[in-house]
Amino acid sequence: MGTFLITGATSGIGRAVALRLTEHGHPVIGIGRDETRGASLESDSNGLATFIRCDLHSNEDIDHLFVHLKEQGVTLHGLFNNAATFGRPGTPERLTHDAYTEVFDVNLYALNTVTQRAIPLFDQGASVVNNAAIVGHVKFPPMLAHYAASKAAVVALTKTFAHRMKGKVRFNAVCFGPVDTPLSHKLYGGEAKFKEAMSHHFRGHAASPEEIAPVVEFLLTDASSYINGQAITVDGGYTLS
Ligand SMILES: NC(=O)c1ccc[n+]([C@@H]2O[C@H](COP(=O)([O-])OP(=O)(O)OC[C@H]3O[C@@H](n4cnc5c(N)ncnc54)[C@H](OP(=O)(O)O)[C@@H]3O)[C@@H](O)[C@H]2O)c1
């Protein structure tokens, strides 16, 4: 069974994908900063997930991660570039260069560096899934210009890598609508406000991380071998309304 590397595996969508892959027997290396939640991922995964602390704001941390993986002789069958931040929301007229840097550091530059460093570790038929969002793809919330721009850039980077690698490694992006996670609770000012906002969703509620994890598993594994260079919207119909 191939090993999968997942960034942002300590919470929300990344954790759900990590646990789904381990349930199906795949070893997972999960990246994040929170060691307590990293330990919880390991203990919930029947010993198949290994947590490695790595702050994606730090090139040094990313370097240490890949030196370690190389020393351990790790071969990867897939990479889920999932970690992201929306930084400090603000109107597009006022967002500062620093606010953009904070978001782009993790959402785009680290995603690119992790991808470049992972490529030499890939086995035949490996797959990369990049977590974009409908934001920056089909919806553009006015207070999140930096986040939206970073996610649009993730879609462009995904397609460029897919073209360059000519199918030796597949690259696809997933563009989720609202998902019930700590990230979206924070964006809406708390879980209660998020749930209230989601009652106006096309189907009355957001997705759970477990509901959408199978889509990522499908794209990461050989079952999706003929899907390459796509940005796939998974939003329960949200963008219809
Ligand atoms: N929730 C939604 O509605 C939604 C919709 C569309 C797309 N997405 C995308 O889905 C992805 C996951 O979001 P989520 O909703 O699952 O959020 P979440 O529950 O807050 O999880 C975010 C994960 O990213 C990690 N992370 C953040 N900054 C990091 C850094 N500097 N270094 C290392 N790890 C870092 C966090 O780990 P630590 O806390 O351990 O550092 C955590 O594991 C993001 O790319 C987001 O843009 C979310």
Short mmCIF file of C-alpha atoms and ligand atoms in Angstrom, two decimals:
data_model
loop_
_atom_site.label_atom_id
_atom_site.label_comp_id
_atom_site.label_asym_id
_atom_site.label_seq_id
_atom_site.Cartn_x
_atom_site.Cartn_y
_atom_site.Cartn_z
CA MET A 1 0.00 0.00 0.00
CA GLY A 2 1.41 3.43 -0.98
CA THR A 3 2.14 6.13 1.57
CA PHE A 4 0.32 9.47 1.38
CA LEU A 5 1.63 12.82 2.63
CA ILE A 6 -1.05 15.21 3.90
CA THR A 7 -0.49 18.80 5.00
CA GLY A 8 -2.90 20.12 7.61
CA ALA A 9 -3.76 16.62 8.82
CA THR A 10 -4.43 17.66 12.43
CA SER A 11 -7.91 19.10 11.83
CA GLY A 12 -10.96 19.32 9.59
CA ILE A 13 -10.71 18.04 6.01
CA GLY A 14 -7.07 16.92 6.24
CA ARG A 15 -7.70 14.81 9.34
CA ALA A 16 -10.83 13.22 7.78
CA VAL A 17 -8.89 12.31 4.61
CA ALA A 18 -5.98 10.96 6.67
CA LEU A 19 -8.29 8.73 8.74
CA ARG A 20 -10.18 7.51 5.67
CA LEU A 21 -6.91 6.49 3.98
CA THR A 22 -5.66 4.71 7.11
CA GLU A 23 -9.04 2.92 7.49
CA HIS A 24 -8.34 1.51 4.02
CA GLY A 25 -4.86 0.38 5.01
CA HIS A 26 -2.73 3.19 3.59
CA PRO A 27 0.13 4.61 5.65
CA VAL A 28 -0.17 8.39 6.07
CA ILE A 29 2.34 11.04 7.05
CA GLY A 30 0.39 13.94 8.50
CA ILE A 31 1.80 17.45 8.77
CA GLY A 32 0.70 20.24 11.09
CA ARG A 33 1.86 22.40 14.00
CA ASP A 34 -0.34 21.25 16.88
CA GLU A 35 1.41 18.33 18.58
CA THR A 36 -1.58 17.37 20.77
CA ARG A 37 -3.86 17.05 17.73
CA GLY A 38 -0.99 15.31 15.90
CA ALA A 39 -0.83 12.70 18.67
CA SER A 40 -4.62 12.27 18.50
CA LEU A 41 -4.38 11.64 14.73
CA GLU A 42 -1.78 8.93 15.36
CA SER A 43 -3.79 7.23 18.11
CA ASP A 44 -7.02 7.25 16.05
CA SER A 45 -5.38 5.68 12.98
CA ASN A 46 -4.57 2.12 14.08
CA GLY A 47 -0.88 3.02 13.99
CA LEU A 48 -0.94 3.86 10.28
CA ALA A 49 -0.58 7.66 10.59
CA THR A 50 2.66 9.33 11.59
CA PHE A 51 2.52 12.97 12.65
CA ILE A 52 5.45 15.24 11.81
CA ARG A 53 5.45 18.80 13.14
CA CYS A 54 6.16 21.30 10.38
CA ASP A 55 5.18 24.97 10.21
CA LEU A 56 4.58 25.73 6.54
CA HIS A 57 5.54 29.37 7.15
CA SER A 58 9.10 28.08 7.69
CA ASN A 59 11.28 26.96 4.77
CA GLU A 60 13.64 25.47 7.36
CA ASP A 61 10.84 23.24 8.73
CA ILE A 62 9.92 22.12 5.20
CA ASP A 63 13.57 21.36 4.52
CA HIS A 64 13.86 19.29 7.73
CA LEU A 65 10.70 17.40 6.79
CA PHE A 66 12.04 16.30 3.42
CA VAL A 67 15.55 15.52 4.69
CA HIS A 68 13.85 13.27 7.26
CA LEU A 69 11.58 11.58 4.67
CA LYS A 70 14.59 10.96 2.40
CA GLU A 71 16.65 9.52 5.29
CA GLN A 72 13.75 7.21 6.13
CA GLY A 73 13.59 6.03 2.50
CA VAL A 74 9.94 7.05 2.19
CA THR A 75 8.25 6.54 -1.20
CA LEU A 76 5.02 8.45 -1.75
CA HIS A 77 1.98 7.39 -3.76
CA GLY A 78 0.29 10.72 -3.24
CA LEU A 79 0.29 14.17 -1.73
CA PHE A 80 -2.71 16.11 -0.43
CA ASN A 81 -1.74 19.79 -0.23
CA ASN A 82 -4.48 20.78 2.17
CA ALA A 83 -3.19 23.22 4.80
CA ALA A 84 -4.21 26.84 4.35
CA THR A 85 -5.00 30.02 6.20
CA PHE A 86 -7.34 32.91 5.38
CA GLY A 87 -5.14 35.26 7.40
CA ARG A 88 -6.70 38.55 8.47
CA PRO A 89 -9.83 39.41 6.45
CA GLY A 90 -10.12 42.96 5.13
CA THR A 91 -11.52 45.00 2.27
CA PRO A 92 -9.50 44.70 -0.95
CA GLU A 93 -8.78 48.46 -0.83
CA ARG A 94 -7.00 48.03 2.52
CA LEU A 95 -5.32 44.60 2.55
CA THR A 96 -1.62 45.14 3.13
CA HIS A 97 1.37 43.48 1.52
CA ASP A 98 2.05 41.73 4.85
CA ALA A 99 -1.52 40.36 4.94
CA TYR A 100 -1.04 38.96 1.44
CA THR A 101 2.37 37.50 2.38
CA GLU A 102 0.94 35.69 5.43
CA VAL A 103 -1.68 33.98 3.26
CA PHE A 104 0.42 33.32 0.15
CA ASP A 105 3.32 31.91 2.25
CA VAL A 106 1.20 28.92 3.31
CA ASN A 107 -1.50 28.65 0.62
CA LEU A 108 0.75 28.97 -2.44
CA TYR A 109 4.50 29.19 -1.76
CA ALA A 110 4.63 26.33 0.77
CA LEU A 111 2.27 24.26 -1.40
CA ASN A 112 4.66 24.79 -4.31
CA THR A 113 7.78 23.99 -2.25
CA VAL A 114 6.23 20.85 -0.73
CA THR A 115 5.19 19.70 -4.22
CA GLN A 116 8.67 20.31 -5.69
CA ARG A 117 10.33 18.49 -2.79
CA ALA A 118 7.85 15.57 -2.95
CA ILE A 119 8.24 14.87 -6.68
CA PRO A 120 11.54 12.91 -6.31
CA LEU A 121 9.86 10.70 -3.68
CA PHE A 122 6.89 9.72 -5.88
CA ASP A 123 6.38 6.19 -7.16
CA GLN A 124 4.82 5.36 -10.54
CA GLY A 125 1.24 6.60 -10.88
CA ALA A 126 1.47 9.02 -7.95
CA SER A 127 -1.19 11.69 -7.59
CA VAL A 128 -1.28 15.19 -6.12
CA VAL A 129 -4.51 16.75 -4.92
CA ASN A 130 -4.46 20.45 -4.11
CA ASN A 131 -7.16 21.86 -1.86
CA ALA A 132 -8.35 25.02 -3.62
CA ALA A 133 -11.92 26.22 -2.90
CA ILE A 134 -14.93 27.59 -4.75
CA VAL A 135 -13.61 30.87 -3.34
CA GLY A 136 -11.25 32.18 -6.00
CA HIS A 137 -12.79 29.81 -8.53
CA VAL A 138 -16.47 30.72 -8.82
CA LYS A 139 -17.16 32.87 -5.71
CA PHE A 140 -15.24 35.96 -4.59
CA PRO A 141 -16.13 37.12 -1.05
CA PRO A 142 -15.13 40.79 -0.73
CA MET A 143 -13.27 40.43 2.61
CA LEU A 144 -11.05 37.56 1.44
CA ALA A 145 -9.31 38.88 -1.67
CA HIS A 146 -5.91 37.49 -0.60
CA TYR A 147 -7.36 34.06 0.24
CA ALA A 148 -9.41 34.00 -3.00
CA ALA A 149 -6.40 35.07 -5.06
CA SER A 150 -4.24 32.37 -3.44
CA LYS A 151 -6.84 29.69 -4.22
CA ALA A 152 -7.19 30.86 -7.84
CA ALA A 153 -3.40 30.61 -8.05
CA VAL A 154 -3.57 27.05 -6.64
CA VAL A 155 -5.89 26.07 -9.52
CA ALA A 156 -3.48 27.60 -12.06
CA LEU A 157 -0.47 25.90 -10.45
CA THR A 158 -2.30 22.55 -10.42
CA LYS A 159 -3.02 22.71 -14.15
CA THR A 160 0.52 23.87 -14.95
CA PHE A 161 2.12 20.99 -13.02
CA ALA A 162 -0.30 18.54 -14.64
CA HIS A 163 0.71 19.75 -18.10
CA ARG A 164 4.41 19.65 -17.26
CA MET A 165 4.37 16.12 -15.77
CA LYS A 166 2.52 14.61 -18.76
CA GLY A 167 0.61 12.10 -16.64
CA LYS A 168 3.68 10.63 -14.88
CA VAL A 169 2.27 12.32 -11.80
CA ARG A 170 -1.38 13.43 -11.88
CA PHE A 171 -2.40 16.81 -10.45
CA ASN A 172 -5.97 17.79 -9.63
CA ALA A 173 -7.56 20.49 -7.49
CA VAL A 174 -10.66 20.12 -5.34
CA CYS A 175 -12.89 23.16 -4.93
CA PHE A 176 -15.13 22.60 -1.94
CA GLY A 177 -18.10 24.68 -0.91
CA PRO A 178 -18.59 25.33 2.83
CA VAL A 179 -17.38 22.53 5.11
CA ASP A 180 -18.06 22.28 8.84
CA THR A 181 -14.54 22.81 10.29
CA PRO A 182 -12.77 25.11 12.79
CA LEU A 183 -11.54 27.22 9.83
CA SER A 184 -15.05 28.05 8.64
CA HIS A 185 -16.33 28.57 12.21
CA LYS A 186 -13.59 31.17 12.68
CA LEU A 187 -14.49 32.89 9.43
CA TYR A 188 -18.13 33.25 10.46
CA GLY A 189 -17.33 34.36 14.04
CA GLY A 190 -18.06 31.04 15.79
CA GLU A 191 -19.79 27.70 15.25
CA ALA A 192 -23.32 28.98 16.04
CA LYS A 193 -23.05 31.81 13.48
CA PHE A 194 -21.62 29.38 10.92
CA LYS A 195 -24.54 26.96 11.44
CA GLU A 196 -27.06 29.81 11.14
CA ALA A 197 -25.43 31.01 7.88
CA MET A 198 -25.41 27.45 6.55
CA SER A 199 -29.15 27.10 7.15
CA HIS A 200 -29.41 29.30 4.02
CA HIS A 201 -27.18 26.89 2.06
CA PHE A 202 -28.79 25.31 -0.99
CA ARG A 203 -29.51 22.16 1.05
CA GLY A 204 -29.69 23.72 4.51
CA HIS A 205 -26.30 22.73 5.92
CA ALA A 206 -22.61 22.51 5.06
CA ALA A 207 -20.69 19.34 4.28
CA SER A 208 -19.01 17.42 7.06
CA PRO A 209 -15.30 16.66 6.48
CA GLU A 210 -16.16 12.94 6.45
CA GLU A 211 -18.73 13.49 3.67
CA ILE A 212 -16.17 14.95 1.27
CA ALA A 213 -13.07 12.92 2.26
CA PRO A 214 -13.99 10.10 -0.22
CA VAL A 215 -13.62 12.57 -3.12
CA VAL A 216 -10.03 13.30 -2.13
CA GLU A 217 -9.31 9.60 -1.55
CA PHE A 218 -10.66 8.86 -5.05
CA LEU A 219 -8.47 11.53 -6.66
CA LEU A 220 -5.38 10.40 -4.72
CA THR A 221 -5.68 6.75 -5.68
CA ASP A 222 -5.50 4.78 -8.91
CA ALA A 223 -9.32 4.61 -9.15
CA SER A 224 -9.14 8.08 -10.76
CA SER A 225 -6.25 7.28 -13.10
CA TYR A 226 -7.83 9.05 -16.13
CA ILE A 227 -8.57 12.31 -14.27
CA ASN A 228 -5.73 14.81 -14.61
CA GLY A 229 -5.37 18.61 -14.59
CA GLN A 230 -8.92 19.27 -13.35
CA ALA A 231 -10.39 21.60 -10.76
CA ILE A 232 -13.39 19.71 -9.42
CA THR A 233 -16.17 21.58 -7.62
CA VAL A 234 -17.77 19.68 -4.74
CA ASP A 235 -20.28 21.99 -3.09
CA GLY A 236 -23.64 20.25 -2.66
CA GLY A 237 -25.12 22.66 -5.22
CA TYR A 238 -24.03 25.80 -3.30
CA THR A 239 -22.92 27.66 -6.41
CA LEU A 240 -26.28 27.05 -8.11
CA SER A 241 -28.00 29.56 -5.82
N1 LIG B 1 -13.80 24.68 5.64
C1 LIG B 1 -14.25 25.10 4.46
O1 LIG B 1 -15.39 25.57 4.34
C2 LIG B 1 -13.39 25.00 3.26
C3 LIG B 1 -13.97 25.19 1.99
C4 LIG B 1 -13.17 25.09 0.86
C5 LIG B 1 -11.82 24.82 0.99
N2 LIG B 1 -11.28 24.65 2.24
C6 LIG B 1 -9.85 24.39 2.32
O2 LIG B 1 -9.67 23.18 3.03
C7 LIG B 1 -8.36 23.18 3.62
C8 LIG B 1 -8.45 22.71 5.06
O3 LIG B 1 -9.29 23.57 5.75
P1 LIG B 1 -10.19 23.10 6.99
O4 LIG B 1 -11.48 23.79 6.80
O5 LIG B 1 -10.14 21.64 7.16
O6 LIG B 1 -9.44 23.89 8.18
P2 LIG B 1 -8.93 23.48 9.64
O7 LIG B 1 -9.85 22.49 10.26
O8 LIG B 1 -8.69 24.77 10.34
O9 LIG B 1 -7.53 22.77 9.32
C9 LIG B 1 -6.47 23.50 8.82
C10 LIG B 1 -5.24 22.62 8.87
O10 LIG B 1 -4.15 23.35 8.28
C11 LIG B 1 -3.04 23.28 9.15
N3 LIG B 1 -2.21 24.47 9.03
C12 LIG B 1 -2.62 25.76 8.95
N4 LIG B 1 -1.56 26.58 8.90
C13 LIG B 1 -0.46 25.78 8.93
C14 LIG B 1 0.94 26.03 8.90
N5 LIG B 1 1.44 27.27 8.88
N6 LIG B 1 1.79 24.99 8.96
C15 LIG B 1 1.30 23.72 9.01
N7 LIG B 1 -0.01 23.42 9.04
C16 LIG B 1 -0.87 24.44 9.00
C17 LIG B 1 -3.64 23.14 10.54
O11 LIG B 1 -2.71 22.48 11.38
P3 LIG B 1 -2.19 23.03 12.81
O12 LIG B 1 -3.34 23.77 13.43
O13 LIG B 1 -1.77 21.79 13.54
O14 LIG B 1 -1.06 23.89 12.45
C18 LIG B 1 -4.85 22.25 10.28
O15 LIG B 1 -4.47 20.89 10.32
C19 LIG B 1 -7.82 24.60 3.40
O16 LIG B 1 -6.98 24.60 2.27
C20 LIG B 1 -9.06 25.41 3.10
O17 LIG B 1 -8.77 26.55 2.34
C21 LIG B 1 -12.03 24.72 3.37
#
